[in-house]
């Protein structure tokens, strides 16, 4: 049987093939495609019982119906997030769906800190200057983080890893989540209402999933509460931040720095080369004009450790499907035979 994987990045492909080979030993073949799975590309999955999707796939009811009509019975998503999948439609169509519920939290937490430090210390601007042999320090002044307040929105595995690093910097820790994490409490974190966290934090880092309740959780009201010189980092999901409200705050000269590894309209843009095209997304283009904003292309998870774990877990999900098993990664069970 041939299994097809969509949205596979060049550095990801060998890790996926290695995991696949160890699991199946030649019993199945893996074909990796760069294109993303969506309405236009769904017909290419015809005849494939199992497809491996990426976080930038569009798996709405129409796409899922096309997959099911083409013979697909199982979708293994190579990410933790699954807000791009219509799970209700998948269940109605008899499609099994699984995700990667866990991989190295340090990959994302460490990258979130890389963004925070880069915007605090003006690293990108400094690097551009020195490449032109301009060694002035004008406009590059940052500030110590020791003794300041880090607000961690979402204190699961990634948020807790971020908090441990903040603790190492000697920062005061504020947290917000639906449940308190004992590991974070042990660091001295104080859990507070979300409004108080945004009002008091010098650095706010987002680590919650994108749900109906968290969509645009960082809106105009929250920006109004933040300190004028606060730093905002989002390495979770783009839809957590209301981009229009963020642009309004930036235009007003507020916020010391913003680090974004995700963007709410990133589908069809991130992971692709758009350098020879006109950027038609005016909000993204506008964000790029602010010298205190750093945008990266959803790469926080992209370490050999994390991607290797994602590949191993994805293949394990496929093995479970063939064996008729479910696990904590199962989002929609396969229909009973």
mmCIF file of C-alpha atoms in Angstrom:
data_model
loop_
_atom_site.group_PDB
_atom_site.id
_atom_site.type_symbol
_atom_site.label_atom_id
_atom_site.label_comp_id
_atom_site.label_asym_id
_atom_site.label_seq_id
_atom_site.Cartn_x
_atom_site.Cartn_y
_atom_site.Cartn_z
ATOM 1 C CA UNK A 1 0.000 0.000 0.000
ATOM 2 C CA UNK A 2 1.169 3.517 -0.774
ATOM 3 C CA UNK A 3 0.654 6.182 1.877
ATOM 4 C CA UNK A 4 0.914 9.818 0.801
ATOM 5 C CA UNK A 5 2.125 12.674 2.994
ATOM 6 C CA UNK A 6 1.230 16.287 2.174
ATOM 7 C CA UNK A 7 3.044 19.499 3.025
ATOM 8 C CA UNK A 8 6.330 17.718 3.738
ATOM 9 C CA UNK A 9 9.287 20.047 4.216
ATOM 10 C CA UNK A 10 12.710 19.186 2.811
ATOM 11 C CA UNK A 11 14.329 18.802 6.250
ATOM 12 C CA UNK A 12 11.362 16.774 7.493
ATOM 13 C CA UNK A 13 11.287 14.208 4.700
ATOM 14 C CA UNK A 14 14.293 12.040 5.724
ATOM 15 C CA UNK A 15 13.054 11.853 9.310
ATOM 16 C CA UNK A 16 9.613 10.786 8.117
ATOM 17 C CA UNK A 17 11.091 8.144 5.798
ATOM 18 C CA UNK A 18 13.303 6.804 8.615
ATOM 19 C CA UNK A 19 10.375 6.433 11.002
ATOM 20 C CA UNK A 20 8.248 4.872 8.261
ATOM 21 C CA UNK A 21 10.929 2.373 7.309
ATOM 22 C CA UNK A 22 11.484 1.246 10.899
ATOM 23 C CA UNK A 23 7.770 0.745 11.442
ATOM 24 C CA UNK A 24 6.833 -1.017 8.213
ATOM 25 C CA UNK A 25 10.074 -2.476 6.869
ATOM 26 C CA UNK A 26 9.028 -2.211 3.232
ATOM 27 C CA UNK A 27 5.446 -3.475 3.722
ATOM 28 C CA UNK A 28 4.098 -0.057 2.729
ATOM 29 C CA UNK A 29 5.477 2.760 0.611
ATOM 30 C CA UNK A 30 5.573 6.434 1.564
ATOM 31 C CA UNK A 31 5.265 9.215 -1.008
ATOM 32 C CA UNK A 32 6.055 12.727 0.224
ATOM 33 C CA UNK A 33 4.588 15.774 -1.502
ATOM 34 C CA UNK A 34 5.395 19.442 -0.944
ATOM 35 C CA UNK A 35 1.880 20.598 -1.799
ATOM 36 C CA UNK A 36 -0.660 21.171 0.946
ATOM 37 C CA UNK A 37 -3.860 19.199 1.224
ATOM 38 C CA UNK A 38 -6.868 21.369 0.344
ATOM 39 C CA UNK A 39 -9.829 21.632 -2.015
ATOM 40 C CA UNK A 40 -7.585 21.851 -5.098
ATOM 41 C CA UNK A 41 -5.219 19.028 -4.169
ATOM 42 C CA UNK A 42 -7.637 16.561 -2.557
ATOM 43 C CA UNK A 43 -8.168 14.655 -5.843
ATOM 44 C CA UNK A 44 -4.483 13.621 -5.771
ATOM 45 C CA UNK A 45 -5.250 11.500 -2.689
ATOM 46 C CA UNK A 46 -7.651 9.257 -4.613
ATOM 47 C CA UNK A 47 -6.870 5.604 -4.023
ATOM 48 C CA UNK A 48 -4.894 6.222 -0.843
ATOM 49 C CA UNK A 49 -6.453 4.749 2.280
ATOM 50 C CA UNK A 50 -4.149 6.736 4.580
ATOM 51 C CA UNK A 51 -2.965 10.315 4.135
ATOM 52 C CA UNK A 52 -0.624 12.305 6.348
ATOM 53 C CA UNK A 53 -1.643 15.959 6.616
ATOM 54 C CA UNK A 54 0.149 19.054 7.879
ATOM 55 C CA UNK A 55 -0.976 21.931 10.054
ATOM 56 C CA UNK A 56 -1.487 24.113 6.970
ATOM 57 C CA UNK A 57 -3.902 21.686 5.357
ATOM 58 C CA UNK A 58 -7.505 22.812 4.880
ATOM 59 C CA UNK A 59 -9.638 19.873 5.920
ATOM 60 C CA UNK A 60 -13.139 21.288 5.926
ATOM 61 C CA UNK A 61 -16.259 19.267 5.186
ATOM 62 C CA UNK A 62 -15.899 19.598 1.392
ATOM 63 C CA UNK A 63 -12.277 18.474 1.377
ATOM 64 C CA UNK A 64 -12.990 15.591 3.740
ATOM 65 C CA UNK A 65 -15.884 14.501 1.528
ATOM 66 C CA UNK A 66 -13.589 14.502 -1.500
ATOM 67 C CA UNK A 67 -11.047 12.417 0.392
ATOM 68 C CA UNK A 68 -13.674 9.924 1.551
ATOM 69 C CA UNK A 69 -15.100 9.623 -1.963
ATOM 70 C CA UNK A 70 -11.580 8.895 -3.207
ATOM 71 C CA UNK A 71 -11.143 6.009 -0.795
ATOM 72 C CA UNK A 72 -9.326 7.652 2.100
ATOM 73 C CA UNK A 73 -10.227 6.189 5.475
ATOM 74 C CA UNK A 74 -7.590 7.619 7.813
ATOM 75 C CA UNK A 75 -5.979 11.053 8.257
ATOM 76 C CA UNK A 76 -2.858 11.343 10.413
ATOM 77 C CA UNK A 77 -2.062 14.983 11.116
ATOM 78 C CA UNK A 78 1.581 15.785 11.819
ATOM 79 C CA UNK A 79 0.898 18.438 14.453
ATOM 80 C CA UNK A 80 -0.626 18.988 17.858
ATOM 81 C CA UNK A 81 -3.177 21.524 16.649
ATOM 82 C CA UNK A 82 -6.171 20.314 14.671
ATOM 83 C CA UNK A 83 -8.362 23.401 14.351
ATOM 84 C CA UNK A 84 -7.999 23.017 10.564
ATOM 85 C CA UNK A 85 -9.989 19.736 10.608
ATOM 86 C CA UNK A 86 -13.784 19.511 10.712
ATOM 87 C CA UNK A 87 -13.964 16.607 13.153
ATOM 88 C CA UNK A 88 -17.763 16.432 13.024
ATOM 89 C CA UNK A 89 -17.684 15.994 9.259
ATOM 90 C CA UNK A 90 -14.874 13.429 9.562
ATOM 91 C CA UNK A 91 -16.938 11.333 11.942
ATOM 92 C CA UNK A 92 -20.024 11.546 9.724
ATOM 93 C CA UNK A 93 -17.933 10.438 6.738
ATOM 94 C CA UNK A 94 -16.367 7.533 8.626
ATOM 95 C CA UNK A 95 -12.851 8.976 8.551
ATOM 96 C CA UNK A 96 -10.461 8.131 11.361
ATOM 97 C CA UNK A 97 -8.356 11.101 12.477
ATOM 98 C CA UNK A 98 -5.283 11.227 14.701
ATOM 99 C CA UNK A 99 -2.809 13.902 15.688
ATOM 100 C CA UNK A 100 0.497 14.246 17.539
ATOM 101 C CA UNK A 101 -0.568 15.134 21.063
ATOM 102 C CA UNK A 102 2.974 15.576 22.363
ATOM 103 C CA UNK A 103 6.444 16.462 21.132
ATOM 104 C CA UNK A 104 9.382 18.335 22.623
ATOM 105 C CA UNK A 105 7.902 21.351 24.430
ATOM 106 C CA UNK A 106 11.389 22.820 24.642
ATOM 107 C CA UNK A 107 11.517 23.441 20.886
ATOM 108 C CA UNK A 108 8.650 25.939 21.068
ATOM 109 C CA UNK A 109 9.500 27.380 24.487
ATOM 110 C CA UNK A 110 13.115 28.038 23.530
ATOM 111 C CA UNK A 111 12.080 29.628 20.235
ATOM 112 C CA UNK A 112 9.561 31.851 22.019
ATOM 113 C CA UNK A 113 12.439 33.066 24.142
ATOM 114 C CA UNK A 114 14.551 33.591 21.029
ATOM 115 C CA UNK A 115 11.815 35.884 19.711
ATOM 116 C CA UNK A 116 11.506 37.698 23.040
ATOM 117 C CA UNK A 117 15.234 38.334 23.309
ATOM 118 C CA UNK A 118 15.559 39.276 19.641
ATOM 119 C CA UNK A 119 12.940 42.016 19.876
ATOM 120 C CA UNK A 120 14.085 43.162 23.327
ATOM 121 C CA UNK A 121 17.716 43.546 22.269
ATOM 122 C CA UNK A 122 16.995 44.608 18.652
ATOM 123 C CA UNK A 123 19.048 41.710 17.304
ATOM 124 C CA UNK A 124 17.642 41.712 13.759
ATOM 125 C CA UNK A 125 18.162 45.443 13.308
ATOM 126 C CA UNK A 126 21.691 45.145 14.699
ATOM 127 C CA UNK A 127 22.523 42.248 12.372
ATOM 128 C CA UNK A 128 21.290 44.173 9.324
ATOM 129 C CA UNK A 129 23.404 47.156 10.319
ATOM 130 C CA UNK A 130 26.617 45.267 10.901
ATOM 131 C CA UNK A 131 26.281 43.486 7.551
ATOM 132 C CA UNK A 132 26.518 46.984 6.066
ATOM 133 C CA UNK A 133 29.483 47.763 8.385
ATOM 134 C CA UNK A 134 27.349 50.182 10.390
ATOM 135 C CA UNK A 135 28.415 49.591 13.981
ATOM 136 C CA UNK A 136 26.451 52.346 15.697
ATOM 137 C CA UNK A 137 24.352 51.503 18.752
ATOM 138 C CA UNK A 138 21.728 54.199 18.202
ATOM 139 C CA UNK A 139 18.226 52.751 18.609
ATOM 140 C CA UNK A 140 19.472 49.358 19.817
ATOM 141 C CA UNK A 141 19.025 49.814 23.563
ATOM 142 C CA UNK A 142 17.156 46.975 25.230
ATOM 143 C CA UNK A 143 16.515 46.276 28.885
ATOM 144 C CA UNK A 144 17.318 43.664 31.494
ATOM 145 C CA UNK A 145 14.605 41.083 32.012
ATOM 146 C CA UNK A 146 15.757 40.082 35.466
ATOM 147 C CA UNK A 147 13.339 41.439 38.056
ATOM 148 C CA UNK A 148 10.636 42.107 35.495
ATOM 149 C CA UNK A 149 7.337 40.226 35.114
ATOM 150 C CA UNK A 150 6.661 37.434 32.632
ATOM 151 C CA UNK A 151 3.019 36.649 31.912
ATOM 152 C CA UNK A 152 2.523 33.086 30.681
ATOM 153 C CA UNK A 153 -0.857 32.569 29.033
ATOM 154 C CA UNK A 154 -1.349 28.816 29.035
ATOM 155 C CA UNK A 155 0.787 26.769 31.404
ATOM 156 C CA UNK A 156 0.763 23.321 29.869
ATOM 157 C CA UNK A 157 3.977 21.572 28.857
ATOM 158 C CA UNK A 158 5.202 24.378 26.579
ATOM 159 C CA UNK A 159 4.092 27.176 28.883
ATOM 160 C CA UNK A 160 5.755 25.458 31.831
ATOM 161 C CA UNK A 161 9.007 25.107 29.866
ATOM 162 C CA UNK A 162 8.815 28.815 29.006
ATOM 163 C CA UNK A 163 8.201 29.623 32.674
ATOM 164 C CA UNK A 164 11.236 27.626 33.792
ATOM 165 C CA UNK A 165 13.426 29.671 31.464
ATOM 166 C CA UNK A 166 11.849 32.894 32.745
ATOM 167 C CA UNK A 167 12.549 31.727 36.285
ATOM 168 C CA UNK A 168 16.167 31.206 35.284
ATOM 169 C CA UNK A 169 16.288 34.837 34.153
ATOM 170 C CA UNK A 170 15.080 35.838 37.602
ATOM 171 C CA UNK A 171 11.681 37.080 36.501
ATOM 172 C CA UNK A 172 8.469 37.324 38.465
ATOM 173 C CA UNK A 173 5.962 34.817 37.068
ATOM 174 C CA UNK A 174 2.265 35.413 36.435
ATOM 175 C CA UNK A 175 0.150 32.685 34.892
ATOM 176 C CA UNK A 176 -3.308 32.227 33.446
ATOM 177 C CA UNK A 177 -4.948 28.935 32.568
ATOM 178 C CA UNK A 178 -8.097 26.950 33.216
ATOM 179 C CA UNK A 179 -6.117 24.803 35.682
ATOM 180 C CA UNK A 180 -3.019 25.550 37.728
ATOM 181 C CA UNK A 181 0.144 23.592 36.950
ATOM 182 C CA UNK A 182 1.908 22.360 40.117
ATOM 183 C CA UNK A 183 5.275 22.593 38.328
ATOM 184 C CA UNK A 184 4.665 26.285 37.691
ATOM 185 C CA UNK A 185 3.471 26.884 41.243
ATOM 186 C CA UNK A 186 6.730 25.346 42.442
ATOM 187 C CA UNK A 187 8.580 28.046 40.482
ATOM 188 C CA UNK A 188 6.696 30.714 42.394
ATOM 189 C CA UNK A 189 4.160 31.472 39.661
ATOM 190 C CA UNK A 190 1.102 33.401 40.763
ATOM 191 C CA UNK A 191 -2.084 32.564 38.889
ATOM 192 C CA UNK A 192 -4.202 35.646 38.233
ATOM 193 C CA UNK A 193 -7.089 36.799 36.080
ATOM 194 C CA UNK A 194 -6.154 37.309 32.450
ATOM 195 C CA UNK A 195 -6.771 41.060 32.628
ATOM 196 C CA UNK A 196 -4.349 41.470 35.543
ATOM 197 C CA UNK A 197 -1.704 39.409 33.762
ATOM 198 C CA UNK A 198 -1.842 41.616 30.678
ATOM 199 C CA UNK A 199 -1.802 44.769 32.798
ATOM 200 C CA UNK A 200 1.211 43.835 34.913
ATOM 201 C CA UNK A 201 3.410 41.756 32.623
ATOM 202 C CA UNK A 202 6.467 43.233 30.909
ATOM 203 C CA UNK A 203 6.545 40.177 28.647
ATOM 204 C CA UNK A 204 3.445 38.229 27.600
ATOM 205 C CA UNK A 205 3.901 34.856 25.898
ATOM 206 C CA UNK A 206 0.963 32.876 24.487
ATOM 207 C CA UNK A 207 0.803 29.087 24.869
ATOM 208 C CA UNK A 208 -2.859 28.127 24.559
ATOM 209 C CA UNK A 209 -4.628 26.208 21.773
ATOM 210 C CA UNK A 210 -6.882 27.955 19.294
ATOM 211 C CA UNK A 211 -10.458 27.269 20.351
ATOM 212 C CA UNK A 212 -13.698 29.161 20.036
ATOM 213 C CA UNK A 213 -13.100 30.662 23.476
ATOM 214 C CA UNK A 214 -9.495 31.677 22.731
ATOM 215 C CA UNK A 215 -9.988 33.123 19.238
ATOM 216 C CA UNK A 216 -8.845 36.767 19.354
ATOM 217 C CA UNK A 217 -8.277 36.513 23.090
ATOM 218 C CA UNK A 218 -5.674 39.254 22.627
ATOM 219 C CA UNK A 219 -7.980 41.956 21.332
ATOM 220 C CA UNK A 220 -8.203 45.747 21.575
ATOM 221 C CA UNK A 221 -9.305 45.520 25.192
ATOM 222 C CA UNK A 222 -6.273 43.451 26.155
ATOM 223 C CA UNK A 223 -3.886 45.689 24.237
ATOM 224 C CA UNK A 224 -5.340 48.682 26.078
ATOM 225 C CA UNK A 225 -4.449 46.993 29.364
ATOM 226 C CA UNK A 226 -0.830 46.256 28.411
ATOM 227 C CA UNK A 227 2.072 48.484 29.348
ATOM 228 C CA UNK A 228 3.261 50.777 26.570
ATOM 229 C CA UNK A 229 6.689 49.122 26.651
ATOM 230 C CA UNK A 230 5.511 45.515 27.013
ATOM 231 C CA UNK A 231 6.665 42.696 24.732
ATOM 232 C CA UNK A 232 4.187 40.253 23.163
ATOM 233 C CA UNK A 233 5.256 36.842 21.848
ATOM 234 C CA UNK A 234 2.959 34.397 20.055
ATOM 235 C CA UNK A 235 4.371 31.002 19.131
ATOM 236 C CA UNK A 236 1.085 29.128 19.500
ATOM 237 C CA UNK A 237 -1.667 29.925 16.972
ATOM 238 C CA UNK A 238 -2.149 33.063 14.917
ATOM 239 C CA UNK A 239 -5.853 33.324 15.637
ATOM 240 C CA UNK A 240 -5.182 34.072 19.296
ATOM 241 C CA UNK A 241 -4.262 37.645 18.342
ATOM 242 C CA UNK A 242 -6.602 40.126 16.671
ATOM 243 C CA UNK A 243 -4.239 41.441 13.998
ATOM 244 C CA UNK A 244 -6.232 44.609 13.400
ATOM 245 C CA UNK A 245 -6.085 45.443 17.112
ATOM 246 C CA UNK A 246 -2.353 44.698 17.146
ATOM 247 C CA UNK A 247 -1.767 47.021 14.192
ATOM 248 C CA UNK A 248 -3.756 49.750 15.902
ATOM 249 C CA UNK A 249 -1.614 49.424 19.042
ATOM 250 C CA UNK A 250 1.577 49.549 16.984
ATOM 251 C CA UNK A 251 0.402 52.573 15.017
ATOM 252 C CA UNK A 252 -0.212 54.310 18.348
ATOM 253 C CA UNK A 253 3.449 53.743 19.235
ATOM 254 C CA UNK A 254 2.680 51.161 21.889
ATOM 255 C CA UNK A 255 4.541 47.926 22.704
ATOM 256 C CA UNK A 256 8.317 47.676 22.886
ATOM 257 C CA UNK A 257 8.429 44.607 20.703
ATOM 258 C CA UNK A 258 6.305 41.885 19.138
ATOM 259 C CA UNK A 259 7.533 38.420 18.159
ATOM 260 C CA UNK A 260 5.168 36.392 15.984
ATOM 261 C CA UNK A 261 5.900 32.880 14.788
ATOM 262 C CA UNK A 262 2.262 32.485 13.746
ATOM 263 C CA UNK A 263 -0.269 34.679 11.964
ATOM 264 C CA UNK A 264 -4.020 34.251 11.728
ATOM 265 C CA UNK A 265 -4.055 34.275 7.914
ATOM 266 C CA UNK A 266 -0.853 32.278 7.454
ATOM 267 C CA UNK A 267 -2.446 29.482 5.422
ATOM 268 C CA UNK A 268 -1.315 29.758 1.824
ATOM 269 C CA UNK A 269 1.578 32.037 2.800
ATOM 270 C CA UNK A 270 3.768 30.440 5.461
ATOM 271 C CA UNK A 271 6.067 27.608 4.316
ATOM 272 C CA UNK A 272 5.972 29.021 0.764
ATOM 273 C CA UNK A 273 8.270 31.275 -1.254
ATOM 274 C CA UNK A 274 6.337 34.475 -1.941
ATOM 275 C CA UNK A 275 9.389 36.609 -2.662
ATOM 276 C CA UNK A 276 8.599 37.046 -6.367
ATOM 277 C CA UNK A 277 4.922 37.864 -5.797
ATOM 278 C CA UNK A 278 3.027 40.943 -4.696
ATOM 279 C CA UNK A 279 2.012 40.527 -1.054
ATOM 280 C CA UNK A 280 -1.749 40.940 -1.237
ATOM 281 C CA UNK A 281 -2.285 40.472 2.500
ATOM 282 C CA UNK A 282 -2.188 44.103 3.544
ATOM 283 C CA UNK A 283 -2.201 43.352 7.262
ATOM 284 C CA UNK A 284 0.821 41.059 7.045
ATOM 285 C CA UNK A 285 2.620 43.546 4.804
ATOM 286 C CA UNK A 286 1.859 46.305 7.302
ATOM 287 C CA UNK A 287 3.201 44.242 10.197
ATOM 288 C CA UNK A 288 6.495 43.869 8.350
ATOM 289 C CA UNK A 289 6.950 47.650 8.247
ATOM 290 C CA UNK A 290 7.319 48.032 12.017
ATOM 291 C CA UNK A 291 10.948 47.747 13.092
ATOM 292 C CA UNK A 292 9.938 46.419 16.516
ATOM 293 C CA UNK A 293 8.009 43.471 15.017
ATOM 294 C CA UNK A 294 9.696 40.174 14.151
ATOM 295 C CA UNK A 295 7.706 37.642 12.103
ATOM 296 C CA UNK A 296 8.925 34.100 11.494
ATOM 297 C CA UNK A 297 7.237 31.382 9.465
ATOM 298 C CA UNK A 298 5.772 28.976 12.057
ATOM 299 C CA UNK A 299 9.155 27.432 12.786
ATOM 300 C CA UNK A 300 9.119 27.267 16.598
ATOM 301 C CA UNK A 301 8.587 23.496 16.548
ATOM 302 C CA UNK A 302 11.231 22.973 13.856
ATOM 303 C CA UNK A 303 14.080 21.198 15.620
ATOM 304 C CA UNK A 304 15.474 17.786 14.766
ATOM 305 C CA UNK A 305 14.305 16.531 18.160
ATOM 306 C CA UNK A 306 10.713 17.738 17.800
ATOM 307 C CA UNK A 307 10.259 16.867 14.125
ATOM 308 C CA UNK A 308 11.732 13.419 14.773
ATOM 309 C CA UNK A 309 9.200 12.860 17.555
ATOM 310 C CA UNK A 310 6.381 14.111 15.318
ATOM 311 C CA UNK A 311 7.409 11.656 12.590
ATOM 312 C CA UNK A 312 7.627 8.736 15.032
ATOM 313 C CA UNK A 313 4.241 9.507 16.565
ATOM 314 C CA UNK A 314 2.560 10.014 13.197
ATOM 315 C CA UNK A 315 3.778 6.636 11.990
ATOM 316 C CA UNK A 316 2.701 5.054 15.289
ATOM 317 C CA UNK A 317 -0.780 6.485 14.716
ATOM 318 C CA UNK A 318 -0.882 4.779 11.321
ATOM 319 C CA UNK A 319 0.271 1.487 12.886
ATOM 320 C CA UNK A 320 -2.520 1.799 15.459
ATOM 321 C CA UNK A 321 -5.046 2.410 12.703
ATOM 322 C CA UNK A 322 -4.053 -0.749 10.835
ATOM 323 C CA UNK A 323 -4.205 -2.690 14.127
ATOM 324 C CA UNK A 324 -7.630 -1.308 15.016
ATOM 325 C CA UNK A 325 -6.311 0.458 18.107
ATOM 326 C CA UNK A 326 -6.890 3.922 19.486
ATOM 327 C CA UNK A 327 -4.668 6.069 21.696
ATOM 328 C CA UNK A 328 -4.515 9.493 23.314
ATOM 329 C CA UNK A 329 -3.704 10.801 19.823
ATOM 330 C CA UNK A 330 -7.026 9.625 18.375
ATOM 331 C CA UNK A 331 -9.423 12.457 17.530
ATOM 332 C CA UNK A 332 -11.998 10.415 15.604
ATOM 333 C CA UNK A 333 -12.236 6.639 15.901
ATOM 334 C CA UNK A 334 -12.426 4.444 12.845
ATOM 335 C CA UNK A 335 -15.941 3.070 12.322
ATOM 336 C CA UNK A 336 -16.544 -0.385 13.761
ATOM 337 C CA UNK A 337 -16.004 -3.099 11.188
#
